[in-house]
PDB file of C-alpha atoms in Angstrom:
ATOM      1  CA  MET F   1       0.021   0.046   0.064  1.00  0.00           C
ATOM      2  CA  PRO F   2       1.357   3.488  -0.855  1.00  0.00           C
ATOM      3  CA  ASN F   3       1.947   5.866   2.022  1.00  0.00           C
ATOM      4  CA  ASN F   4       0.183   9.387   2.205  1.00  0.00           C
ATOM      5  CA  HIS F   5       3.234  10.973   0.499  1.00  0.00           C
ATOM      6  CA  ASP F   6       2.825   8.716  -2.445  1.00  0.00           C
ATOM      7  CA  ILE F   7      -0.922   9.450  -2.739  1.00  0.00           C
ATOM      8  CA  ASP F   8      -0.177  13.147  -2.551  1.00  0.00           C
ATOM      9  CA  HIS F   9       2.374  12.827  -5.303  1.00  0.00           C
ATOM     10  CA  ILE F  10      -0.016  10.820  -7.557  1.00  0.00           C
ATOM     11  CA  ILE F  11      -2.755  13.366  -7.092  1.00  0.00           C
ATOM     12  CA  LYS F  12      -0.368  16.234  -8.010  1.00  0.00           C
ATOM     13  CA  VAL F  13       0.798  14.348 -11.178  1.00  0.00           C
ATOM     14  CA  ILE F  14      -2.653  13.656 -12.426  1.00  0.00           C
ATOM     15  CA  LEU F  15      -3.862  17.238 -11.759  1.00  0.00           C
ATOM     16  CA  GLN F  16      -0.899  18.695 -13.522  1.00  0.00           C
ATOM     17  CA  ASP F  17      -1.733  16.413 -16.447  1.00  0.00           C
ATOM     18  CA  TYR F  18      -5.136  18.048 -16.707  1.00  0.00           C
ATOM     19  CA  ASP F  19      -3.497  21.393 -17.530  1.00  0.00           C
ATOM     20  CA  LYS F  20      -2.394  20.309 -20.988  1.00  0.00           C
ATOM     21  CA  LYS F  21      -5.572  21.556 -22.741  1.00  0.00           C
ATOM     22  CA  ARG F  22      -6.266  18.348 -24.694  1.00  0.00           C
ATOM     23  CA  ASP F  23      -9.826  17.164 -25.577  1.00  0.00           C
ATOM     24  CA  VAL F  24      -9.514  14.587 -22.710  1.00  0.00           C
ATOM     25  CA  ASP F  25      -8.638  17.456 -20.288  1.00  0.00           C
ATOM     26  CA  LYS F  26     -12.072  19.068 -20.174  1.00  0.00           C
ATOM     27  CA  MET F  27     -13.185  19.622 -16.663  1.00  0.00           C
ATOM     28  CA  ASP F  28     -16.684  21.186 -17.162  1.00  0.00           C
ATOM     29  CA  VAL F  29     -19.090  18.072 -16.566  1.00  0.00           C
ATOM     30  CA  PHE F  30     -22.092  20.383 -17.175  1.00  0.00           C
ATOM     31  CA  GLY F  31     -20.756  21.433 -20.568  1.00  0.00           C
ATOM     32  CA  GLN F  32     -21.999  18.354 -22.438  1.00  0.00           C
ATOM     33  CA  PRO F  33     -25.162  16.326 -22.248  1.00  0.00           C
ATOM     34  CA  ASP F  34     -25.727  13.945 -19.385  1.00  0.00           C
ATOM     35  CA  SER F  35     -25.513  10.401 -20.709  1.00  0.00           C
ATOM     36  CA  LYS F  36     -27.703   8.975 -17.902  1.00  0.00           C
ATOM     37  CA  ALA F  37     -30.329  11.704 -18.542  1.00  0.00           C
ATOM     38  CA  VAL F  38     -30.281  10.842 -22.294  1.00  0.00           C
ATOM     39  CA  GLU F  39     -30.658   7.132 -21.454  1.00  0.00           C
ATOM     40  CA  ASP F  40     -33.619   8.021 -19.150  1.00  0.00           C
ATOM     41  CA  ILE F  41     -35.179  10.173 -22.054  1.00  0.00           C
ATOM     42  CA  THR F  42     -34.748   7.383 -24.490  1.00  0.00           C
ATOM     43  CA  HIS F  43     -36.457   4.830 -22.202  1.00  0.00           C
ATOM     44  CA  LYS F  44     -39.303   7.183 -21.525  1.00  0.00           C
ATOM     45  CA  LEU F  45     -39.743   7.849 -25.348  1.00  0.00           C
ATOM     46  CA  LEU F  46     -40.033   4.138 -25.809  1.00  0.00           C
ATOM     47  CA  ASN F  47     -42.814   4.263 -23.297  1.00  0.00           C
ATOM     48  CA  VAL F  48     -44.465   7.122 -25.360  1.00  0.00           C
ATOM     49  CA  ILE F  49     -44.075   4.918 -28.517  1.00  0.00           C
ATOM     50  CA  PHE F  50     -45.509   1.876 -26.849  1.00  0.00           C
ATOM     51  CA  PRO F  51     -47.682   3.159 -24.010  1.00  0.00           C
ATOM     52  CA  GLY F  52     -48.957  -0.291 -23.009  1.00  0.00           C
ATOM     53  CA  TYR F  53     -45.683  -2.161 -22.908  1.00  0.00           C
ATOM     54  CA  TYR F  54     -43.270  -0.256 -20.786  1.00  0.00           C
ATOM     55  CA  ARG F  55     -44.054   0.049 -17.107  1.00  0.00           C
ATOM     56  CA  ASP F  56     -43.475   3.364 -15.403  1.00  0.00           C
ATOM     57  CA  ARG F  57     -41.820   3.143 -12.046  1.00  0.00           C
ATOM     58  CA  VAL F  58     -42.274   6.789 -11.187  1.00  0.00           C
ATOM     59  CA  TYR F  59     -45.796   8.111 -12.126  1.00  0.00           C
ATOM     60  CA  ARG F  60     -48.962   6.404 -10.920  1.00  0.00           C
ATOM     61  CA  SER F  61     -52.448   7.235 -12.176  1.00  0.00           C
ATOM     62  CA  PHE F  62     -55.797   5.385 -12.609  1.00  0.00           C
ATOM     63  CA  ASN F  63     -56.329   7.270 -15.847  1.00  0.00           C
ATOM     64  CA  ASP F  64     -54.037   6.120 -18.626  1.00  0.00           C
ATOM     65  CA  ARG F  65     -54.232   9.411 -20.554  1.00  0.00           C
ATOM     66  CA  ASN F  66     -53.319  11.409 -17.511  1.00  0.00           C
ATOM     67  CA  ARG F  67     -50.224   9.058 -16.944  1.00  0.00           C
ATOM     68  CA  MET F  68     -49.091   9.545 -20.530  1.00  0.00           C
ATOM     69  CA  SER F  69     -49.688  13.348 -20.330  1.00  0.00           C
ATOM     70  CA  VAL F  70     -47.345  13.619 -17.343  1.00  0.00           C
ATOM     71  CA  LEU F  71     -44.877  11.349 -18.907  1.00  0.00           C
ATOM     72  CA  ILE F  72     -44.781  13.324 -22.261  1.00  0.00           C
ATOM     73  CA  GLU F  73     -44.474  16.601 -20.405  1.00  0.00           C
ATOM     74  CA  ASP F  74     -41.440  15.035 -18.435  1.00  0.00           C
ATOM     75  CA  VAL F  75     -39.806  13.878 -21.629  1.00  0.00           C
ATOM     76  CA  MET F  76     -40.217  17.181 -23.385  1.00  0.00           C
ATOM     77  CA  TYR F  77     -38.849  19.249 -20.390  1.00  0.00           C
ATOM     78  CA  ASN F  78     -35.831  17.041 -19.938  1.00  0.00           C
ATOM     79  CA  LEU F  79     -35.132  16.681 -23.649  1.00  0.00           C
ATOM     80  CA  GLU F  80     -35.263  20.555 -24.071  1.00  0.00           C
ATOM     81  CA  LYS F  81     -32.661  20.859 -21.112  1.00  0.00           C
ATOM     82  CA  GLN F  82     -30.275  18.359 -22.823  1.00  0.00           C
ATOM     83  CA  ILE F  83     -30.636  19.955 -26.295  1.00  0.00           C
ATOM     84  CA  THR F  84     -29.772  23.375 -24.690  1.00  0.00           C
ATOM     85  CA  ILE F  85     -26.493  21.928 -23.617  1.00  0.00           C
ATOM     86  CA  ALA F  86     -25.884  20.049 -26.814  1.00  0.00           C
ATOM     87  CA  LEU F  87     -26.349  23.190 -29.028  1.00  0.00           C
ATOM     88  CA  THR F  88     -23.064  24.473 -27.650  1.00  0.00           C
ATOM     89  CA  TYR F  89     -21.476  21.869 -30.182  1.00  0.00           C
ATOM     90  CA  ASN F  90     -23.589  23.322 -33.096  1.00  0.00           C
ATOM     91  CA  GLU F  91     -21.584  26.029 -35.029  1.00  0.00           C
ATOM     92  CA  GLU F  92     -24.693  28.255 -35.360  1.00  0.00           C
ATOM     93  CA  TYR F  93     -25.218  28.433 -31.597  1.00  0.00           C
ATOM     94  CA  ARG F  94     -21.660  27.967 -30.271  1.00  0.00           C
ATOM     95  CA  ASP F  95     -20.953  31.641 -29.505  1.00  0.00           C
ATOM     96  CA  THR F  96     -24.574  32.489 -28.540  1.00  0.00           C
ATOM     97  CA  ASP F  97     -25.731  33.052 -24.994  1.00  0.00           C
ATOM     98  CA  GLU F  98     -27.865  30.513 -23.035  1.00  0.00           C
ATOM     99  CA  ARG F  99     -31.098  32.391 -23.523  1.00  0.00           C
ATOM    100  CA  LEU F 100     -30.858  31.937 -27.498  1.00  0.00           C
ATOM    101  CA  ARG F 101     -29.886  28.321 -26.992  1.00  0.00           C
ATOM    102  CA  LYS F 102     -32.890  27.675 -24.711  1.00  0.00           C
ATOM    103  CA  GLU F 103     -35.238  29.351 -27.320  1.00  0.00           C
ATOM    104  CA  ALA F 104     -33.775  27.143 -30.082  1.00  0.00           C
ATOM    105  CA  ALA F 105     -33.897  23.988 -27.857  1.00  0.00           C
ATOM    106  CA  LYS F 106     -37.621  24.719 -27.010  1.00  0.00           C
ATOM    107  CA  ARG F 107     -38.424  25.119 -30.709  1.00  0.00           C
ATOM    108  CA  ILE F 108     -36.479  21.938 -31.633  1.00  0.00           C
ATOM    109  CA  ALA F 109     -37.954  19.926 -28.909  1.00  0.00           C
ATOM    110  CA  GLY F 110     -41.359  21.040 -30.036  1.00  0.00           C
ATOM    111  CA  GLU F 111     -40.868  20.044 -33.623  1.00  0.00           C
ATOM    112  CA  PHE F 112     -39.533  16.692 -32.553  1.00  0.00           C
ATOM    113  CA  GLY F 113     -42.680  16.254 -30.327  1.00  0.00           C
ATOM    114  CA  GLU F 114     -44.882  16.959 -33.425  1.00  0.00           C
ATOM    115  CA  ARG F 115     -43.154  14.175 -35.388  1.00  0.00           C
ATOM    116  CA  ILE F 116     -43.719  11.426 -32.755  1.00  0.00           C
ATOM    117  CA  PRO F 117     -47.153  10.330 -34.315  1.00  0.00           C
ATOM    118  CA  MET F 118     -45.327   9.875 -37.654  1.00  0.00           C
ATOM    119  CA  ILE F 119     -42.491   7.945 -35.894  1.00  0.00           C
ATOM    120  CA  ARG F 120     -45.145   5.630 -34.266  1.00  0.00           C
ATOM    121  CA  GLU F 121     -46.728   5.103 -37.653  1.00  0.00           C
ATOM    122  CA  PHE F 122     -43.294   3.771 -39.030  1.00  0.00           C
ATOM    123  CA  VAL F 123     -42.725   1.735 -35.962  1.00  0.00           C
ATOM    124  CA  ASP F 124     -46.113   0.072 -36.264  1.00  0.00           C
ATOM    125  CA  THR F 125     -45.061  -1.028 -39.771  1.00  0.00           C
ATOM    126  CA  ASP F 126     -41.864  -2.375 -38.368  1.00  0.00           C
ATOM    127  CA  VAL F 127     -43.709  -4.505 -35.892  1.00  0.00           C
ATOM    128  CA  GLN F 128     -45.946  -5.750 -38.652  1.00  0.00           C
ATOM    129  CA  ALA F 129     -43.106  -6.611 -41.050  1.00  0.00           C
ATOM    130  CA  THR F 130     -41.339  -8.524 -38.061  1.00  0.00           C
ATOM    131  CA  PHE F 131     -44.490 -10.556 -37.289  1.00  0.00           C
ATOM    132  CA  ASP F 132     -45.088 -11.352 -40.973  1.00  0.00           C
ATOM    133  CA  GLY F 133     -41.516 -12.432 -41.588  1.00  0.00           C
ATOM    134  CA  ASP F 134     -40.725 -14.445 -38.565  1.00  0.00           C
ATOM    135  CA  PRO F 135     -42.614 -17.725 -38.085  1.00  0.00           C
ATOM    136  CA  ALA F 136     -41.116 -17.947 -34.627  1.00  0.00           C
ATOM    137  CA  ALA F 137     -43.060 -15.031 -33.448  1.00  0.00           C
ATOM    138  CA  TYR F 138     -46.213 -16.049 -31.656  1.00  0.00           C
ATOM    139  CA  GLY F 139     -47.532 -12.448 -31.288  1.00  0.00           C
ATOM    140  CA  LYS F 140     -46.806  -8.827 -31.732  1.00  0.00           C
ATOM    141  CA  GLU F 141     -46.477  -8.410 -27.987  1.00  0.00           C
ATOM    142  CA  GLU F 142     -43.584 -10.824 -27.980  1.00  0.00           C
ATOM    143  CA  ILE F 143     -41.838  -8.757 -30.668  1.00  0.00           C
ATOM    144  CA  VAL F 144     -42.316  -5.460 -28.858  1.00  0.00           C
ATOM    145  CA  LEU F 145     -41.150  -6.720 -25.590  1.00  0.00           C
ATOM    146  CA  SER F 146     -38.186  -9.034 -26.577  1.00  0.00           C
ATOM    147  CA  TYR F 147     -37.015  -8.559 -30.112  1.00  0.00           C
ATOM    148  CA  PRO F 148     -33.659  -6.595 -30.276  1.00  0.00           C
ATOM    149  CA  GLY F 149     -34.364  -5.511 -33.828  1.00  0.00           C
ATOM    150  CA  ILE F 150     -37.503  -3.554 -32.890  1.00  0.00           C
ATOM    151  CA  LEU F 151     -35.775  -1.956 -29.950  1.00  0.00           C
ATOM    152  CA  ALA F 152     -32.857  -0.764 -32.089  1.00  0.00           C
ATOM    153  CA  THR F 153     -34.989   0.292 -35.040  1.00  0.00           C
ATOM    154  CA  THR F 154     -37.354   2.220 -32.709  1.00  0.00           C
ATOM    155  CA  VAL F 155     -34.553   4.078 -31.060  1.00  0.00           C
ATOM    156  CA  ASN F 156     -33.049   4.915 -34.340  1.00  0.00           C
ATOM    157  CA  ARG F 157     -36.250   6.352 -35.696  1.00  0.00           C
ATOM    158  CA  LEU F 158     -36.417   8.651 -32.759  1.00  0.00           C
ATOM    159  CA  ALA F 159     -32.754   9.677 -32.972  1.00  0.00           C
ATOM    160  CA  HIS F 160     -33.010  10.094 -36.768  1.00  0.00           C
ATOM    161  CA  GLU F 161     -35.506  12.838 -36.408  1.00  0.00           C
ATOM    162  CA  LEU F 162     -33.252  14.678 -33.797  1.00  0.00           C
ATOM    163  CA  PHE F 163     -30.439  14.166 -36.357  1.00  0.00           C
ATOM    164  CA  LEU F 164     -32.540  15.798 -39.073  1.00  0.00           C
ATOM    165  CA  LEU F 165     -33.155  18.809 -36.682  1.00  0.00           C
ATOM    166  CA  ARG F 166     -29.379  19.194 -36.363  1.00  0.00           C
ATOM    167  CA  VAL F 167     -29.211  18.323 -32.689  1.00  0.00           C
ATOM    168  CA  PRO F 168     -25.551  17.483 -31.847  1.00  0.00           C
ATOM    169  CA  LEU F 169     -24.447  14.506 -29.811  1.00  0.00           C
ATOM    170  CA  ILE F 170     -27.709  13.354 -28.381  1.00  0.00           C
ATOM    171  CA  PRO F 171     -28.865  11.289 -31.377  1.00  0.00           C
ATOM    172  CA  ARG F 172     -25.641   9.325 -31.334  1.00  0.00           C
ATOM    173  CA  MET F 173     -25.823   8.882 -27.627  1.00  0.00           C
ATOM    174  CA  MET F 174     -29.433   7.421 -28.124  1.00  0.00           C
ATOM    175  CA  THR F 175     -28.393   4.910 -30.788  1.00  0.00           C
ATOM    176  CA  GLU F 176     -25.315   3.892 -28.956  1.00  0.00           C
ATOM    177  CA  TYR F 177     -27.452   3.201 -25.936  1.00  0.00           C
ATOM    178  CA  ALA F 178     -29.561   0.916 -28.159  1.00  0.00           C
ATOM    179  CA  HIS F 179     -26.325  -0.574 -29.535  1.00  0.00           C
ATOM    180  CA  SER F 180     -25.125  -1.435 -26.014  1.00  0.00           C
ATOM    181  CA  LYS F 181     -28.590  -3.191 -25.361  1.00  0.00           C
ATOM    182  CA  THR F 182     -28.818  -5.150 -28.646  1.00  0.00           C
ATOM    183  CA  GLY F 183     -25.523  -5.457 -30.400  1.00  0.00           C
ATOM    184  CA  ILE F 184     -27.185  -3.661 -33.374  1.00  0.00           C
ATOM    185  CA  ASP F 185     -25.258  -0.505 -34.545  1.00  0.00           C
ATOM    186  CA  ILE F 186     -27.443   1.911 -36.628  1.00  0.00           C
ATOM    187  CA  ASN F 187     -26.153   5.385 -37.144  1.00  0.00           C
ATOM    188  CA  PRO F 188     -28.756   8.018 -36.450  1.00  0.00           C
ATOM    189  CA  GLY F 189     -28.174   9.550 -39.929  1.00  0.00           C
ATOM    190  CA  ALA F 190     -29.370   6.378 -41.750  1.00  0.00           C
ATOM    191  CA  THR F 191     -32.629   6.774 -43.726  1.00  0.00           C
ATOM    192  CA  ILE F 192     -34.918   3.735 -43.411  1.00  0.00           C
ATOM    193  CA  GLY F 193     -38.338   3.225 -44.907  1.00  0.00           C
ATOM    194  CA  LYS F 194     -41.388   1.582 -43.569  1.00  0.00           C
ATOM    195  CA  TYR F 195     -41.793  -2.106 -42.945  1.00  0.00           C
ATOM    196  CA  PHE F 196     -38.115  -2.598 -41.866  1.00  0.00           C
ATOM    197  CA  MET F 197     -37.093  -5.871 -40.250  1.00  0.00           C
ATOM    198  CA  ILE F 198     -33.902  -6.903 -38.518  1.00  0.00           C
ATOM    199  CA  ASP F 199     -33.996 -10.633 -37.547  1.00  0.00           C
ATOM    200  CA  HIS F 200     -31.808 -11.828 -34.759  1.00  0.00           C
ATOM    201  CA  GLY F 201     -29.678  -8.715 -35.264  1.00  0.00           C
ATOM    202  CA  THR F 202     -26.418  -9.234 -33.350  1.00  0.00           C
ATOM    203  CA  GLY F 203     -23.521  -7.542 -35.249  1.00  0.00           C
ATOM    204  CA  VAL F 204     -25.636  -5.664 -37.652  1.00  0.00           C
ATOM    205  CA  VAL F 205     -23.869  -2.375 -38.765  1.00  0.00           C
ATOM    206  CA  VAL F 206     -25.851   0.391 -40.664  1.00  0.00           C
ATOM    207  CA  GLY F 207     -23.666   3.370 -41.540  1.00  0.00           C
ATOM    208  CA  GLU F 208     -24.620   7.068 -41.465  1.00  0.00           C
ATOM    209  CA  THR F 209     -25.439   7.800 -45.188  1.00  0.00           C
ATOM    210  CA  THR F 210     -27.120   4.457 -45.828  1.00  0.00           C
ATOM    211  CA  VAL F 211     -30.596   4.711 -47.475  1.00  0.00           C
ATOM    212  CA  ILE F 212     -32.993   1.773 -47.085  1.00  0.00           C
ATOM    213  CA  GLY F 213     -36.262   1.444 -48.781  1.00  0.00           C
ATOM    214  CA  GLU F 214     -39.527  -0.182 -47.773  1.00  0.00           C
ATOM    215  CA  HIS F 215     -40.010  -3.816 -46.929  1.00  0.00           C
ATOM    216  CA  VAL F 216     -36.385  -4.495 -46.424  1.00  0.00           C
ATOM    217  CA  LYS F 217     -35.261  -7.433 -44.259  1.00  0.00           C
ATOM    218  CA  ILE F 218     -31.761  -8.000 -42.902  1.00  0.00           C
ATOM    219  CA  TYR F 219     -30.256 -10.698 -40.732  1.00  0.00           C
ATOM    220  CA  GLN F 220     -27.549 -10.941 -38.066  1.00  0.00           C
ATOM    221  CA  GLY F 221     -23.983  -9.844 -38.941  1.00  0.00           C
ATOM    222  CA  VAL F 222     -24.976  -7.653 -42.017  1.00  0.00           C
ATOM    223  CA  THR F 223     -22.750  -4.607 -42.606  1.00  0.00           C
ATOM    224  CA  LEU F 224     -24.032  -1.698 -44.761  1.00  0.00           C
ATOM    225  CA  GLY F 225     -20.694   0.171 -44.534  1.00  0.00           C
ATOM    226  CA  ALA F 226     -18.212   2.463 -46.264  1.00  0.00           C
ATOM    227  CA  LEU F 227     -15.841   1.162 -48.871  1.00  0.00           C
ATOM    228  CA  SER F 228     -12.967   3.122 -47.282  1.00  0.00           C
ATOM    229  CA  THR F 229     -12.506   5.593 -44.442  1.00  0.00           C
ATOM    230  CA  ARG F 230      -9.019   6.608 -45.200  1.00  0.00           C
ATOM    231  CA  GLY F 231     -10.078  10.055 -46.177  1.00  0.00           C
ATOM    232  CA  GLY F 232     -11.168  10.735 -42.582  1.00  0.00           C
ATOM    233  CA  GLN F 233     -13.028  13.957 -41.969  1.00  0.00           C
ATOM    234  CA  ASP F 234     -12.657  14.951 -45.530  1.00  0.00           C
ATOM    235  CA  LEU F 235     -15.417  12.420 -46.246  1.00  0.00           C
ATOM    236  CA  ARG F 236     -17.865  14.081 -43.965  1.00  0.00           C
ATOM    237  CA  GLY F 237     -21.250  14.832 -45.584  1.00  0.00           C
ATOM    238  CA  LYS F 238     -20.457  12.730 -48.568  1.00  0.00           C
ATOM    239  CA  LYS F 239     -22.475   9.553 -49.549  1.00  0.00           C
ATOM    240  CA  ARG F 240     -20.229   6.752 -48.191  1.00  0.00           C
ATOM    241  CA  HIS F 241     -22.759   3.912 -47.587  1.00  0.00           C
ATOM    242  CA  PRO F 242     -24.951   1.860 -49.875  1.00  0.00           C
ATOM    243  CA  THR F 243     -28.545   2.350 -51.004  1.00  0.00           C
ATOM    244  CA  VAL F 244     -30.970  -0.641 -50.543  1.00  0.00           C
ATOM    245  CA  GLU F 245     -34.112  -0.405 -52.515  1.00  0.00           C
ATOM    246  CA  ASP F 246     -37.562  -1.795 -51.762  1.00  0.00           C
ATOM    247  CA  ASN F 247     -38.276  -5.464 -50.976  1.00  0.00           C
ATOM    248  CA  VAL F 248     -34.682  -6.518 -50.532  1.00  0.00           C
ATOM    249  CA  THR F 249     -33.510  -9.383 -48.278  1.00  0.00           C
ATOM    250  CA  ILE F 250     -29.915  -9.617 -46.969  1.00  0.00           C
ATOM    251  CA  TYR F 251     -28.862 -12.765 -45.203  1.00  0.00           C
ATOM    252  CA  SER F 252     -26.454 -13.101 -42.386  1.00  0.00           C
ATOM    253  CA  GLY F 253     -22.785 -11.955 -42.620  1.00  0.00           C
ATOM    254  CA  ALA F 254     -23.223 -10.145 -45.867  1.00  0.00           C
ATOM    255  CA  SER F 255     -21.153  -6.975 -46.241  1.00  0.00           C
ATOM    256  CA  ILE F 256     -22.421  -4.242 -48.798  1.00  0.00           C
ATOM    257  CA  LEU F 257     -19.956  -1.397 -49.012  1.00  0.00           C
ATOM    258  CA  GLY F 258     -19.691   1.974 -50.773  1.00  0.00           C
ATOM    259  CA  GLY F 259     -21.799   5.186 -51.444  1.00  0.00           C
ATOM    260  CA  GLU F 260     -22.312   4.321 -55.104  1.00  0.00           C
ATOM    261  CA  THR F 261     -23.446   0.809 -54.353  1.00  0.00           C
ATOM    262  CA  ILE F 262     -27.195   0.226 -54.928  1.00  0.00           C
ATOM    263  CA  ILE F 263     -28.982  -3.022 -54.235  1.00  0.00           C
ATOM    264  CA  GLY F 264     -31.829  -3.068 -56.648  1.00  0.00           C
ATOM    265  CA  HIS F 265     -35.352  -3.725 -55.644  1.00  0.00           C
ATOM    266  CA  ASP F 266     -36.656  -7.220 -55.108  1.00  0.00           C
ATOM    267  CA  SER F 267     -33.054  -8.670 -54.770  1.00  0.00           C
ATOM    268  CA  VAL F 268     -31.804 -11.162 -52.430  1.00  0.00           C
ATOM    269  CA  VAL F 269     -28.238 -11.122 -51.061  1.00  0.00           C
ATOM    270  CA  GLY F 270     -27.076 -14.478 -49.688  1.00  0.00           C
ATOM    271  CA  SER F 271     -24.990 -15.131 -46.601  1.00  0.00           C
ATOM    272  CA  ASN F 272     -21.425 -13.999 -46.395  1.00  0.00           C
ATOM    273  CA  CYS F 273     -21.490 -12.195 -49.704  1.00  0.00           C
ATOM    274  CA  PHE F 274     -19.062  -9.162 -50.072  1.00  0.00           C
ATOM    275  CA  ILE F 275     -20.407  -6.582 -52.405  1.00  0.00           C
ATOM    276  CA  THR F 276     -18.799  -3.342 -53.552  1.00  0.00           C
ATOM    277  CA  ALA F 277     -20.681  -2.735 -56.842  1.00  0.00           C
ATOM    278  CA  SER F 278     -24.332  -2.238 -57.587  1.00  0.00           C
ATOM    279  CA  VAL F 279     -26.682  -5.099 -58.108  1.00  0.00           C
ATOM    280  CA  PRO F 280     -29.546  -4.880 -60.676  1.00  0.00           C
ATOM    281  CA  ALA F 281     -33.136  -5.223 -59.444  1.00  0.00           C
ATOM    282  CA  ASP F 282     -34.656  -8.633 -59.081  1.00  0.00           C
ATOM    283  CA  THR F 283     -31.148 -10.405 -58.651  1.00  0.00           C
ATOM    284  CA  ARG F 284     -30.091 -13.144 -56.315  1.00  0.00           C
ATOM    285  CA  VAL F 285     -26.413 -12.941 -55.145  1.00  0.00           C
ATOM    286  CA  THR F 286     -24.901 -16.177 -53.631  1.00  0.00           C
ATOM    287  CA  ILE F 287     -21.591 -17.798 -52.915  1.00  0.00           C
ATOM    288  CA  ARG F 288     -20.783 -21.216 -54.167  1.00  0.00           C
ATOM    289  CA  ASN F 289     -19.968 -23.636 -51.604  1.00  0.00           C
ATOM    290  CA  GLN F 290     -16.297 -24.509 -50.904  1.00  0.00           C
ATOM    291  CA  GLU F 291     -15.747 -28.163 -51.013  1.00  0.00           C
ATOM    292  CA  LEU F 292     -16.842 -29.712 -47.585  1.00  0.00           C
ATOM    293  CA  ILE F 293     -15.269 -32.950 -46.493  1.00  0.00           C
ATOM    294  CA  TYR F 294     -17.183 -35.218 -44.167  1.00  0.00           C
ATOM    295  CA  LYS F 295     -15.798 -38.106 -42.051  1.00  0.00           C
ATOM    296  CA  ASP F 296     -17.735 -40.817 -40.384  1.00  0.00           C
ATOM    297  CA  GLY F 297     -16.852 -42.505 -37.063  1.00  0.00           C
ATOM    298  CA  ASN F 298     -14.486 -44.832 -38.847  1.00  0.00           C
ATOM    299  CA  GLY F 299     -12.558 -42.046 -40.616  1.00  0.00           C
ATOM    300  CA  LYS F 300     -14.067 -42.639 -44.085  1.00  0.00           C
ATOM    301  CA  GLU F 301     -14.356 -39.466 -46.097  1.00  0.00           C
ATOM    302  CA  TYR F 302     -17.548 -38.339 -48.153  1.00  0.00           C
ATOM    303  CA  SER F 303     -17.843 -35.477 -50.481  1.00  0.00           C
ATOM    304  CA  SER F 304     -20.518 -32.909 -50.487  1.00  0.00           C
ATOM    305  CA  ALA F 305     -22.046 -34.412 -53.492  1.00  0.00           C
ATOM    306  CA  GLU F 306     -22.451 -37.648 -51.653  1.00  0.00           C
ATOM    307  CA  PHE F 307     -24.378 -35.678 -48.989  1.00  0.00           C
ATOM    308  CA  LYS F 308     -26.466 -33.954 -51.750  1.00  0.00           C
ATOM    309  CA  GLN F 309     -25.228 -30.538 -50.775  1.00  0.00           C
ATOM    310  CA  GLY F 310     -26.684 -27.745 -52.981  1.00  0.00           C
ATOM    311  CA  GLU F 311     -24.264 -25.592 -54.921  1.00  0.00           C
ATOM    312  CA  CYS F 312     -25.177 -22.432 -52.921  1.00  0.00           C
ATOM    313  CA  TRP F 313     -25.085 -21.481 -49.338  1.00  0.00           C
ATOM    314  CA  CYS F 314     -28.756 -21.355 -49.634  1.00  0.00           C
ATOM    315  CA  GLY F 315     -29.168 -25.057 -50.426  1.00  0.00           C
ATOM    316  CA  GLY F 316     -30.281 -24.536 -53.999  1.00  0.00           C
ATOM    317  CA  TYR F 317     -30.398 -21.412 -56.229  1.00  0.00           C
ATOM    318  CA  GLY F 318     -34.231 -21.222 -56.509  1.00  0.00           C
ATOM    319  CA  ASN F 319     -34.933 -21.780 -52.852  1.00  0.00           C
ATOM    320  CA  ASP F 320     -35.249 -19.349 -50.024  1.00  0.00           C
ATOM    321  CA  TRP F 321     -32.977 -19.414 -46.980  1.00  0.00           C
ATOM    322  CA  VAL F 322     -34.026 -20.550 -43.606  1.00  0.00           C
ATOM    323  CA  ILE F 323     -32.299 -18.925 -40.645  1.00  0.00           C
TER     324      ILE F 323
END
């Protein structure tokens, strides 16, 4: 154990290190949004989206509409507070006084609140698409309460609207909260159409400038990413991630990269495909099986053909996949 002199020395060394004026040396804990407050707002917004699914541990009321009224007011009040802080990172408001930031935050929070019915409309289609696309789902309640894809997609739809309203930091904090809960990483800048389904979901990555159409279904481990990020900050604002048109299914482990890459409507991308160029509409993309060798208990080898393996990962070019 160090003696008191050693402790005093350690404290001095660390405090001196704070004086180097680096990004990691910021000391004002009230100068950026509170991550716990943002998590709380996100959880309460999920309650607003699904009023009959998330229990409220704070507010009690025999009248559901009164309960939701109080909850919505709480969310708007605290969201406005966090946006006021976050606007210091927006160039338009960086050098303005707090009064102007509060006025802007109130306006932004109000515009966001007006969009919640639209967000709920999109989320309802996601629940429907998930139910229709997953025979393992025995009810929509099961989907809302337990499916990570719905949680991640719902949080992203909320965060995306704040992103469009040019709120710094908070949208990404929200989606990273969902990422930590689900293993699904959707950047709040991604544009996603109705009837979106993520099945299983672990390891899914959707980049900032991705555009996804309607009735799109993706499985675990799918990456919709950038072809290269070597350009660093010079690439900010440019289309770096793919476009996926309507009625596309992308199976597990597929990587689709590049801002000019378009997956045409009604296409299917098979498991583990690596795509960096556009795919025409109504196309199936698969990988031919590598040769698999099987051995029985006596060490005798059998080829894939003897086991009647199909030539594609899907088990046959004309068949659908089962995950």
